[in-house]
Amino acid sequence: MSELEAQLDEVDNTTGAVATDDAVKQPAFELTSSRQFTSWLVESGGSLAFTTYQAGKILLLGTKSDGSLSIFNRNLNRCMGIAVKDSSLFVGTLTEIVRFENAMSKNDHATQGEDALFVPQMCWYTGDMDIHDLAIGDDGLIFVNTLFSCLGQPSVTHSFKRLWQPSFIDRLAAEDRCHLNGVAMRNGAPAYVTAVAETNIADGWRDHRRDGGIVIDVQTGEIAARGLSMPHSPRWYRDRLWVLNSGEGTLGYIDTDQGAFVPLAFCPGYLRGLTFHENYAIVGLSEPRGSRTFADLPLQARLDKEAITARCGLYVIDLETGDIVHWARISGVVKELYDVAFMGGVRNPAMIGFHTGEIRRIISIDQ
């Protein structure tokens, strides 16, 4: 078992404000992993980026040249969805979507053996639309606009451009009617989305958290599966539509012929965030926050039956057997995760904040 402790940033890179004494006294970030988690990450040749809107941070988990774990974090207000494409890392926050670019090949600013340095290069100011998942398609950046119950795209003149909305949503309204939250891409276009309920009433999804969850086929507008509990993070991978049935704590896939969810693995936490590497799924777990949103879900009954408490962290799951082969458990100030992304070819990433001295000195030229 390996352990990693880190004091998270005391400087808010969004506002530049120094943390208060109360914030400094918060428990340190602690990560405890299974014995082979670090070696698996080394062998993968990549690293993991994950977000916590509860703590307002993006964290980059990689490995150093000596084979030990590394952790890097930046403060981003209510950061949620992540999308990775080539050298670009997109992150959705409270009021904007930020595009970071890996500048390591152009600049020599690494001092701790980092092999990637993500620099903020572009930003779309959207306002607070409760942006959830992000994705990159053939037509550019796509995001789930949860507040307006639609898929959207950035606009150079407005907060967003509507791309698609469920057929049961009769108009654009800032009412979070169905809690649309996830999007799965296929062949460069949005293929499926997840929502907590099929409802056209403002905040109506909260009355259907236990079993009102749906998966919608974007191309046909039809409901591809029903009866889920707060589904999240749909992803198309190896000719299957994978989904997190978050309210039950299970990873599985949708049998599109039968319209049914097929569970593969149970994880002891509220699931959000799903990415893949080869034959493995990497899933994010959160501790239920105790609010009505998470109350009375099937997950809690399963935890009570097994006499265990919910965990926060990352689980690595074998897609053939459903076995949890590696894990990294997080404790301290971070209790909830939202999204996770695997970054291939980047072993020890770092990131520049918005209000650091370094950003003044990093200048690149488009040739």
mmCIF file of C-alpha atoms in Angstrom:
data_model
loop_
_atom_site.group_PDB
_atom_site.id
_atom_site.type_symbol
_atom_site.label_atom_id
_atom_site.label_comp_id
_atom_site.label_asym_id
_atom_site.label_seq_id
_atom_site.Cartn_x
_atom_site.Cartn_y
_atom_site.Cartn_z
ATOM 1 C CA MET A 1 0.000 0.000 0.000
ATOM 2 C CA SER A 2 1.363 3.424 -0.928
ATOM 3 C CA GLU A 3 0.468 6.752 0.625
ATOM 4 C CA LEU A 4 0.685 10.269 -0.701
ATOM 5 C CA GLU A 5 0.039 13.409 1.285
ATOM 6 C CA ALA A 6 -0.096 16.890 -0.159
ATOM 7 C CA GLN A 7 -1.024 20.317 1.130
ATOM 8 C CA LEU A 8 -3.415 21.686 -1.454
ATOM 9 C CA ASP A 9 -2.836 25.165 -2.833
ATOM 10 C CA GLU A 10 -3.364 27.977 -0.356
ATOM 11 C CA VAL A 11 -3.707 30.470 -3.191
ATOM 12 C CA ASP A 12 -6.937 30.665 -5.144
ATOM 13 C CA ASN A 13 -5.717 30.754 -8.754
ATOM 14 C CA THR A 14 -9.093 32.011 -9.924
ATOM 15 C CA THR A 15 -9.247 35.100 -7.731
ATOM 16 C CA GLY A 16 -5.707 35.354 -6.442
ATOM 17 C CA ALA A 17 -6.954 35.496 -2.845
ATOM 18 C CA VAL A 18 -4.898 33.850 -0.129
ATOM 19 C CA ALA A 19 -6.757 31.210 1.848
ATOM 20 C CA THR A 20 -7.960 32.153 5.328
ATOM 21 C CA ASP A 21 -6.550 30.631 8.493
ATOM 22 C CA ASP A 22 -9.616 28.385 8.720
ATOM 23 C CA ALA A 23 -8.941 27.055 5.227
ATOM 24 C CA VAL A 24 -5.301 26.372 6.016
ATOM 25 C CA LYS A 25 -6.357 24.318 9.049
ATOM 26 C CA GLN A 26 -8.450 21.977 6.906
ATOM 27 C CA PRO A 27 -7.261 18.348 6.789
ATOM 28 C CA ALA A 28 -4.423 17.744 4.366
ATOM 29 C CA PHE A 29 -5.143 15.954 1.132
ATOM 30 C CA GLU A 30 -4.372 12.269 1.600
ATOM 31 C CA LEU A 31 -4.291 9.535 -1.023
ATOM 32 C CA THR A 32 -3.859 5.895 -0.071
ATOM 33 C CA SER A 33 -3.626 3.341 -2.860
ATOM 34 C CA SER A 34 -3.608 -0.388 -3.362
ATOM 35 C CA ARG A 35 -0.161 -1.975 -3.597
ATOM 36 C CA GLN A 36 -0.094 -2.163 -7.399
ATOM 37 C CA PHE A 37 -1.897 1.080 -8.276
ATOM 38 C CA THR A 38 1.308 3.065 -8.753
ATOM 39 C CA SER A 39 2.983 0.401 -10.879
ATOM 40 C CA TRP A 40 -0.177 0.134 -13.006
ATOM 41 C CA LEU A 41 -0.096 3.895 -13.589
ATOM 42 C CA VAL A 42 3.590 3.711 -14.509
ATOM 43 C CA GLU A 43 2.963 0.857 -16.954
ATOM 44 C CA SER A 44 0.046 2.736 -18.520
ATOM 45 C CA GLY A 45 2.418 5.462 -19.672
ATOM 46 C CA GLY A 46 -0.129 8.092 -18.695
ATOM 47 C CA SER A 47 -1.680 10.058 -15.861
ATOM 48 C CA LEU A 48 -5.108 10.989 -14.525
ATOM 49 C CA ALA A 49 -6.838 14.349 -14.295
ATOM 50 C CA PHE A 50 -9.856 14.617 -12.027
ATOM 51 C CA THR A 51 -12.044 17.390 -10.663
ATOM 52 C CA THR A 52 -13.770 18.154 -7.400
ATOM 53 C CA TYR A 53 -16.310 20.956 -7.515
ATOM 54 C CA GLN A 54 -16.866 20.441 -3.785
ATOM 55 C CA ALA A 55 -13.288 21.574 -3.090
ATOM 56 C CA GLY A 56 -12.975 23.692 -6.250
ATOM 57 C CA LYS A 57 -9.895 21.995 -7.673
ATOM 58 C CA ILE A 58 -8.516 20.086 -10.608
ATOM 59 C CA LEU A 59 -5.934 17.489 -9.603
ATOM 60 C CA LEU A 60 -3.336 15.800 -11.807
ATOM 61 C CA LEU A 61 -2.165 12.392 -10.601
ATOM 62 C CA GLY A 62 0.986 11.063 -12.212
ATOM 63 C CA THR A 63 4.281 9.341 -11.476
ATOM 64 C CA LYS A 64 7.803 10.676 -10.983
ATOM 65 C CA SER A 65 10.941 9.353 -12.619
ATOM 66 C CA ASP A 66 11.636 7.249 -9.515
ATOM 67 C CA GLY A 67 8.283 5.488 -9.891
ATOM 68 C CA SER A 68 6.530 7.208 -6.982
ATOM 69 C CA LEU A 69 3.205 9.024 -7.216
ATOM 70 C CA SER A 70 2.999 12.750 -7.900
ATOM 71 C CA ILE A 71 0.009 15.029 -7.330
ATOM 72 C CA PHE A 72 -0.497 18.527 -8.693
ATOM 73 C CA ASN A 73 -3.508 20.770 -8.145
ATOM 74 C CA ARG A 74 -4.940 24.109 -9.173
ATOM 75 C CA ASN A 75 -7.927 25.989 -7.793
ATOM 76 C CA LEU A 76 -10.767 26.332 -10.287
ATOM 77 C CA ASN A 77 -14.119 27.501 -8.982
ATOM 78 C CA ARG A 78 -16.686 24.668 -9.135
ATOM 79 C CA CYS A 79 -14.774 22.769 -11.802
ATOM 80 C CA MET A 80 -16.625 19.746 -13.212
ATOM 81 C CA GLY A 81 -16.388 18.340 -16.747
ATOM 82 C CA ILE A 82 -13.050 17.511 -18.399
ATOM 83 C CA ALA A 83 -12.231 16.811 -22.038
ATOM 84 C CA VAL A 84 -8.821 15.794 -23.386
ATOM 85 C CA LYS A 85 -7.783 15.912 -27.031
ATOM 86 C CA ASP A 86 -4.188 15.738 -28.243
ATOM 87 C CA SER A 87 -2.285 18.405 -26.284
ATOM 88 C CA SER A 88 -5.418 20.218 -25.096
ATOM 89 C CA LEU A 89 -7.201 19.933 -21.754
ATOM 90 C CA PHE A 90 -10.643 21.537 -21.418
ATOM 91 C CA VAL A 91 -12.191 22.201 -17.997
ATOM 92 C CA GLY A 92 -15.670 23.509 -17.195
ATOM 93 C CA THR A 93 -15.996 25.816 -14.173
ATOM 94 C CA LEU A 94 -18.691 27.896 -12.510
ATOM 95 C CA THR A 95 -18.820 30.598 -15.174
ATOM 96 C CA GLU A 96 -16.387 29.599 -17.914
ATOM 97 C CA ILE A 97 -14.786 26.840 -19.932
ATOM 98 C CA VAL A 98 -10.992 27.008 -20.011
ATOM 99 C CA ARG A 99 -8.754 25.477 -22.654
ATOM 100 C CA PHE A 100 -5.281 24.547 -21.394
ATOM 101 C CA GLU A 101 -2.467 23.682 -23.789
ATOM 102 C CA ASN A 102 0.613 21.617 -23.059
ATOM 103 C CA ALA A 103 3.487 24.074 -23.528
ATOM 104 C CA MET A 104 6.277 21.794 -22.369
ATOM 105 C CA SER A 105 7.706 21.307 -25.837
ATOM 106 C CA LYS A 106 8.064 25.070 -26.222
ATOM 107 C CA ASN A 107 9.108 26.149 -22.750
ATOM 108 C CA ASP A 108 11.516 24.881 -20.155
ATOM 109 C CA HIS A 109 9.811 25.728 -16.862
ATOM 110 C CA ALA A 110 9.641 22.276 -15.265
ATOM 111 C CA THR A 111 11.591 22.055 -12.014
ATOM 112 C CA GLN A 112 10.251 18.825 -10.489
ATOM 113 C CA GLY A 113 10.645 16.455 -13.423
ATOM 114 C CA GLU A 114 7.291 17.239 -15.033
ATOM 115 C CA ASP A 115 6.844 16.175 -18.656
ATOM 116 C CA ALA A 116 3.793 18.351 -19.412
ATOM 117 C CA LEU A 117 2.891 21.899 -18.453
ATOM 118 C CA PHE A 118 -0.712 22.888 -19.125
ATOM 119 C CA VAL A 119 -1.089 26.621 -19.668
ATOM 120 C CA PRO A 120 -4.442 28.469 -19.857
ATOM 121 C CA GLN A 121 -4.705 29.529 -23.488
ATOM 122 C CA MET A 122 -8.360 30.281 -24.191
ATOM 123 C CA CYS A 123 -11.516 30.887 -22.170
ATOM 124 C CA TRP A 124 -15.217 31.055 -22.992
ATOM 125 C CA TYR A 125 -17.271 33.004 -20.449
ATOM 126 C CA THR A 126 -20.652 31.300 -20.192
ATOM 127 C CA GLY A 127 -22.226 32.496 -16.984
ATOM 128 C CA ASP A 128 -23.472 30.001 -14.406
ATOM 129 C CA MET A 129 -25.257 27.294 -16.422
ATOM 130 C CA ASP A 130 -24.287 24.375 -14.172
ATOM 131 C CA ILE A 131 -22.109 22.904 -16.916
ATOM 132 C CA HIS A 132 -21.527 19.167 -16.393
ATOM 133 C CA ASP A 133 -19.823 16.937 -19.017
ATOM 134 C CA LEU A 134 -17.578 18.284 -21.763
ATOM 135 C CA ALA A 135 -16.728 16.525 -25.026
ATOM 136 C CA ILE A 136 -14.806 17.240 -28.231
ATOM 137 C CA GLY A 137 -16.490 16.354 -31.509
ATOM 138 C CA ASP A 138 -15.889 16.943 -35.182
ATOM 139 C CA ASP A 139 -17.613 20.321 -34.797
ATOM 140 C CA GLY A 140 -15.628 21.376 -31.768
ATOM 141 C CA LEU A 141 -16.391 21.654 -28.079
ATOM 142 C CA ILE A 142 -19.735 20.390 -26.767
ATOM 143 C CA PHE A 143 -20.995 20.712 -23.200
ATOM 144 C CA VAL A 144 -23.987 19.592 -21.168
ATOM 145 C CA ASN A 145 -25.930 22.691 -20.155
ATOM 146 C CA THR A 146 -27.727 21.241 -17.147
ATOM 147 C CA LEU A 147 -29.510 24.445 -16.136
ATOM 148 C CA PHE A 148 -31.131 24.795 -19.567
ATOM 149 C CA SER A 149 -31.624 21.008 -20.116
ATOM 150 C CA CYS A 150 -29.733 20.905 -23.412
ATOM 151 C CA LEU A 151 -26.446 20.294 -25.170
ATOM 152 C CA GLY A 152 -24.654 23.490 -26.021
ATOM 153 C CA GLN A 153 -21.599 24.898 -27.741
ATOM 154 C CA PRO A 154 -19.555 27.997 -26.959
ATOM 155 C CA SER A 155 -20.411 31.195 -28.773
ATOM 156 C CA VAL A 156 -18.175 34.173 -29.550
ATOM 157 C CA THR A 157 -21.079 36.582 -29.021
ATOM 158 C CA HIS A 158 -23.378 34.895 -26.479
ATOM 159 C CA SER A 159 -23.267 32.657 -23.420
ATOM 160 C CA PHE A 160 -23.960 29.541 -25.475
ATOM 161 C CA LYS A 161 -25.479 28.135 -28.634
ATOM 162 C CA ARG A 162 -28.111 25.427 -28.300
ATOM 163 C CA LEU A 163 -27.135 22.241 -30.106
ATOM 164 C CA TRP A 164 -29.801 19.713 -29.006
ATOM 165 C CA GLN A 165 -32.428 19.201 -26.340
ATOM 166 C CA PRO A 166 -34.664 16.254 -25.331
ATOM 167 C CA SER A 167 -38.020 16.072 -27.100
ATOM 168 C CA PHE A 168 -39.908 16.242 -23.799
ATOM 169 C CA ILE A 169 -38.338 19.633 -22.962
ATOM 170 C CA ASP A 170 -40.669 22.159 -24.573
ATOM 171 C CA ARG A 171 -38.452 25.272 -24.408
ATOM 172 C CA LEU A 172 -35.183 26.705 -23.160
ATOM 173 C CA ALA A 173 -35.615 27.728 -19.550
ATOM 174 C CA ALA A 174 -33.128 28.088 -16.694
ATOM 175 C CA GLU A 175 -34.988 25.513 -14.587
ATOM 176 C CA ASP A 176 -32.875 22.310 -14.525
ATOM 177 C CA ARG A 177 -35.959 20.261 -15.356
ATOM 178 C CA CYS A 178 -34.503 16.789 -15.997
ATOM 179 C CA HIS A 179 -30.935 17.187 -14.691
ATOM 180 C CA LEU A 180 -29.300 16.381 -18.002
ATOM 181 C CA ASN A 181 -25.708 15.655 -16.986
ATOM 182 C CA GLY A 182 -23.711 13.379 -19.308
ATOM 183 C CA VAL A 183 -22.912 12.946 -22.994
ATOM 184 C CA ALA A 184 -21.348 10.043 -24.888
ATOM 185 C CA MET A 185 -19.638 10.735 -28.208
ATOM 186 C CA ARG A 186 -19.570 8.313 -31.133
ATOM 187 C CA ASN A 187 -17.927 8.915 -34.508
ATOM 188 C CA GLY A 188 -17.266 12.533 -33.625
ATOM 189 C CA ALA A 189 -20.845 13.429 -32.687
ATOM 190 C CA PRO A 190 -22.997 13.287 -29.536
ATOM 191 C CA ALA A 191 -24.725 9.883 -29.501
ATOM 192 C CA TYR A 192 -26.291 9.424 -26.058
ATOM 193 C CA VAL A 193 -27.048 11.533 -22.997
ATOM 194 C CA THR A 194 -28.055 10.741 -19.432
ATOM 195 C CA ALA A 195 -30.687 12.493 -17.321
ATOM 196 C CA VAL A 196 -32.036 11.844 -13.848
ATOM 197 C CA ALA A 197 -35.681 11.946 -14.980
ATOM 198 C CA GLU A 198 -37.970 12.478 -17.953
ATOM 199 C CA THR A 199 -39.677 15.601 -16.684
ATOM 200 C CA ASN A 200 -40.569 18.998 -18.112
ATOM 201 C CA ILE A 201 -41.134 20.625 -14.710
ATOM 202 C CA ALA A 202 -38.686 22.974 -13.030
ATOM 203 C CA ASP A 203 -36.479 20.948 -10.676
ATOM 204 C CA GLY A 204 -38.829 18.017 -11.264
ATOM 205 C CA TRP A 205 -36.048 15.444 -11.425
ATOM 206 C CA ARG A 206 -35.589 15.466 -7.651
ATOM 207 C CA ASP A 207 -38.788 13.455 -7.211
ATOM 208 C CA HIS A 208 -37.459 10.618 -9.402
ATOM 209 C CA ARG A 209 -33.949 10.053 -8.081
ATOM 210 C CA ARG A 210 -34.371 6.390 -7.126
ATOM 211 C CA ASP A 211 -35.442 4.903 -10.450
ATOM 212 C CA GLY A 212 -36.384 7.670 -12.879
ATOM 213 C CA GLY A 213 -33.019 7.842 -14.651
ATOM 214 C CA ILE A 214 -32.910 7.603 -18.440
ATOM 215 C CA VAL A 215 -30.494 7.293 -21.334
ATOM 216 C CA ILE A 216 -31.541 9.108 -24.528
ATOM 217 C CA ASP A 217 -30.449 8.371 -28.088
ATOM 218 C CA VAL A 218 -29.507 11.809 -29.421
ATOM 219 C CA GLN A 219 -29.920 10.897 -33.083
ATOM 220 C CA THR A 220 -33.445 9.463 -32.767
ATOM 221 C CA GLY A 221 -34.631 11.267 -29.663
ATOM 222 C CA GLU A 222 -35.892 7.949 -28.268
ATOM 223 C CA ILE A 223 -35.334 6.714 -24.727
ATOM 224 C CA ALA A 224 -32.653 4.007 -24.955
ATOM 225 C CA ALA A 225 -32.999 2.820 -21.339
ATOM 226 C CA ARG A 226 -35.150 3.570 -18.292
ATOM 227 C CA GLY A 227 -35.261 2.709 -14.616
ATOM 228 C CA LEU A 228 -31.789 3.899 -13.647
ATOM 229 C CA SER A 229 -30.879 5.705 -10.441
ATOM 230 C CA MET A 230 -29.272 9.084 -11.130
ATOM 231 C CA PRO A 231 -27.128 7.907 -14.098
ATOM 232 C CA HIS A 232 -23.959 9.801 -15.034
ATOM 233 C CA SER A 233 -20.937 9.726 -17.343
ATOM 234 C CA PRO A 234 -22.145 7.831 -20.437
ATOM 235 C CA ARG A 235 -19.186 6.804 -22.585
ATOM 236 C CA TRP A 236 -18.988 4.856 -25.861
ATOM 237 C CA TYR A 237 -16.015 2.493 -25.683
ATOM 238 C CA ARG A 238 -15.245 -0.695 -27.581
ATOM 239 C CA ASP A 239 -18.676 -0.830 -29.210
ATOM 240 C CA ARG A 240 -20.555 -0.539 -25.933
ATOM 241 C CA LEU A 241 -22.387 2.280 -24.199
ATOM 242 C CA TRP A 242 -21.019 2.367 -20.656
ATOM 243 C CA VAL A 243 -22.908 4.217 -17.926
ATOM 244 C CA LEU A 244 -22.514 4.859 -14.214
ATOM 245 C CA ASN A 245 -25.719 3.998 -12.365
ATOM 246 C CA SER A 246 -24.656 6.397 -9.650
ATOM 247 C CA GLY A 247 -27.553 5.963 -7.236
ATOM 248 C CA GLU A 248 -26.775 2.249 -7.033
ATOM 249 C CA GLY A 249 -22.982 2.546 -7.116
ATOM 250 C CA THR A 250 -22.575 0.380 -10.213
ATOM 251 C CA LEU A 251 -20.642 0.530 -13.460
ATOM 252 C CA GLY A 252 -22.323 -1.215 -16.372
ATOM 253 C CA TYR A 253 -23.396 -0.935 -19.965
ATOM 254 C CA ILE A 254 -26.645 -0.489 -21.835
ATOM 255 C CA ASP A 255 -28.043 -3.393 -23.815
ATOM 256 C CA THR A 256 -29.442 -1.175 -26.551
ATOM 257 C CA ASP A 257 -31.498 -4.011 -28.053
ATOM 258 C CA GLN A 258 -33.295 -4.697 -24.768
ATOM 259 C CA GLY A 259 -33.134 -1.155 -23.409
ATOM 260 C CA ALA A 260 -31.675 -2.472 -20.164
ATOM 261 C CA PHE A 261 -28.749 -1.638 -17.908
ATOM 262 C CA VAL A 262 -26.337 -4.547 -17.406
ATOM 263 C CA PRO A 263 -24.278 -4.079 -14.208
ATOM 264 C CA LEU A 264 -20.610 -5.076 -14.218
ATOM 265 C CA ALA A 265 -19.128 -3.894 -10.916
ATOM 266 C CA PHE A 266 -20.264 -2.361 -7.628
ATOM 267 C CA CYS A 267 -18.164 0.392 -6.074
ATOM 268 C CA PRO A 268 -18.702 1.702 -2.518
ATOM 269 C CA GLY A 269 -19.434 5.307 -3.395
ATOM 270 C CA TYR A 270 -21.568 7.674 -5.423
ATOM 271 C CA LEU A 271 -20.139 7.315 -8.923
ATOM 272 C CA ARG A 272 -19.298 10.180 -11.285
ATOM 273 C CA GLY A 273 -16.485 10.357 -13.788
ATOM 274 C CA LEU A 274 -15.557 7.544 -16.170
ATOM 275 C CA THR A 275 -12.567 7.086 -18.467
ATOM 276 C CA PHE A 276 -10.784 4.130 -20.046
ATOM 277 C CA HIS A 277 -7.326 2.799 -20.744
ATOM 278 C CA GLU A 278 -6.985 -0.429 -22.697
ATOM 279 C CA ASN A 279 -8.998 -3.102 -20.855
ATOM 280 C CA TYR A 280 -9.683 -0.983 -17.789
ATOM 281 C CA ALA A 281 -12.285 1.529 -16.695
ATOM 282 C CA ILE A 282 -11.292 4.218 -14.213
ATOM 283 C CA VAL A 283 -14.232 5.391 -12.120
ATOM 284 C CA GLY A 284 -14.574 8.292 -9.690
ATOM 285 C CA LEU A 285 -16.233 7.731 -6.296
ATOM 286 C CA SER A 286 -17.682 10.322 -3.927
ATOM 287 C CA GLU A 287 -18.977 10.330 -0.404
ATOM 288 C CA PRO A 288 -22.721 11.131 -0.355
ATOM 289 C CA ARG A 289 -23.009 14.601 1.090
ATOM 290 C CA GLY A 290 -26.019 13.792 3.269
ATOM 291 C CA SER A 291 -28.376 16.186 1.472
ATOM 292 C CA ARG A 292 -31.763 15.243 0.104
ATOM 293 C CA THR A 293 -30.201 14.813 -3.343
ATOM 294 C CA PHE A 294 -28.384 11.666 -2.191
ATOM 295 C CA ALA A 295 -30.805 10.519 0.517
ATOM 296 C CA ASP A 296 -32.698 7.222 0.269
ATOM 297 C CA LEU A 297 -30.818 5.952 -2.771
ATOM 298 C CA PRO A 298 -30.268 2.198 -3.337
ATOM 299 C CA LEU A 299 -26.544 2.830 -2.794
ATOM 300 C CA GLN A 300 -27.098 3.557 0.889
ATOM 301 C CA ALA A 301 -29.036 0.331 1.409
ATOM 302 C CA ARG A 302 -26.168 -1.634 -0.163
ATOM 303 C CA LEU A 303 -23.599 0.117 2.010
ATOM 304 C CA ASP A 304 -25.665 -0.567 5.122
ATOM 305 C CA LYS A 305 -25.991 -4.226 4.163
ATOM 306 C CA GLU A 306 -22.229 -4.570 3.759
ATOM 307 C CA ALA A 307 -21.601 -2.489 6.910
ATOM 308 C CA ILE A 308 -19.230 -0.105 5.147
ATOM 309 C CA THR A 309 -19.115 3.633 4.590
ATOM 310 C CA ALA A 310 -18.989 5.398 1.239
ATOM 311 C CA ARG A 311 -15.552 6.241 -0.117
ATOM 312 C CA CYS A 312 -14.012 8.971 -2.212
ATOM 313 C CA GLY A 313 -11.371 8.024 -4.743
ATOM 314 C CA LEU A 314 -10.576 6.285 -8.010
ATOM 315 C CA TYR A 315 -11.224 2.620 -8.839
ATOM 316 C CA VAL A 316 -9.650 0.711 -11.720
ATOM 317 C CA ILE A 317 -11.985 -2.011 -13.000
ATOM 318 C CA ASP A 318 -11.257 -4.918 -15.352
ATOM 319 C CA LEU A 319 -13.805 -4.686 -18.187
ATOM 320 C CA GLU A 320 -13.849 -8.444 -18.735
ATOM 321 C CA THR A 321 -14.294 -9.671 -15.182
ATOM 322 C CA GLY A 322 -15.677 -6.644 -13.337
ATOM 323 C CA ASP A 323 -12.939 -7.060 -10.722
ATOM 324 C CA ILE A 324 -11.634 -3.949 -8.969
ATOM 325 C CA VAL A 325 -7.939 -4.488 -9.614
ATOM 326 C CA HIS A 326 -6.523 -1.211 -8.293
ATOM 327 C CA TRP A 327 -7.770 1.704 -6.225
ATOM 328 C CA ALA A 328 -6.749 5.050 -4.820
ATOM 329 C CA ARG A 329 -8.701 6.288 -1.821
ATOM 330 C CA ILE A 330 -8.855 10.027 -1.090
ATOM 331 C CA SER A 331 -9.493 11.571 2.304
ATOM 332 C CA GLY A 332 -9.143 14.957 3.928
ATOM 333 C CA VAL A 333 -10.447 18.117 2.349
ATOM 334 C CA VAL A 334 -11.614 16.377 -0.875
ATOM 335 C CA LYS A 335 -14.791 14.326 -0.417
ATOM 336 C CA GLU A 336 -16.515 14.456 -3.802
ATOM 337 C CA LEU A 337 -15.256 13.998 -7.359
ATOM 338 C CA TYR A 338 -17.031 14.811 -10.586
ATOM 339 C CA ASP A 339 -15.008 13.831 -13.652
ATOM 340 C CA VAL A 340 -11.861 11.881 -14.467
ATOM 341 C CA ALA A 341 -9.809 11.677 -17.673
ATOM 342 C CA PHE A 342 -6.873 9.500 -18.676
ATOM 343 C CA MET A 343 -4.033 11.417 -20.353
ATOM 344 C CA GLY A 344 -1.944 9.051 -22.432
ATOM 345 C CA GLY A 345 1.710 9.826 -22.981
ATOM 346 C CA VAL A 346 1.827 12.307 -20.082
ATOM 347 C CA ARG A 347 3.380 10.816 -16.963
ATOM 348 C CA ASN A 348 3.977 13.745 -14.609
ATOM 349 C CA PRO A 349 1.825 16.762 -15.553
ATOM 350 C CA ALA A 350 1.768 20.231 -14.032
ATOM 351 C CA MET A 351 -0.495 23.235 -14.624
ATOM 352 C CA ILE A 352 -0.081 27.012 -14.591
ATOM 353 C CA GLY A 353 -2.663 29.065 -12.703
ATOM 354 C CA PHE A 354 -4.206 32.361 -13.750
ATOM 355 C CA HIS A 355 -2.516 34.535 -11.158
ATOM 356 C CA THR A 356 0.967 33.099 -10.835
ATOM 357 C CA GLY A 357 4.171 34.858 -11.824
ATOM 358 C CA GLU A 358 4.938 32.056 -14.258
ATOM 359 C CA ILE A 359 2.069 32.942 -16.582
ATOM 360 C CA ARG A 360 3.724 36.295 -17.298
ATOM 361 C CA ARG A 361 6.855 34.578 -18.580
ATOM 362 C CA ILE A 362 5.344 31.790 -20.694
ATOM 363 C CA ILE A 363 5.031 33.053 -24.246
ATOM 364 C CA SER A 364 4.688 30.826 -27.287
ATOM 365 C CA ILE A 365 4.605 31.644 -30.994
ATOM 366 C CA ASP A 366 2.246 29.994 -33.467
ATOM 367 C CA GLN A 367 4.469 29.151 -36.446
#
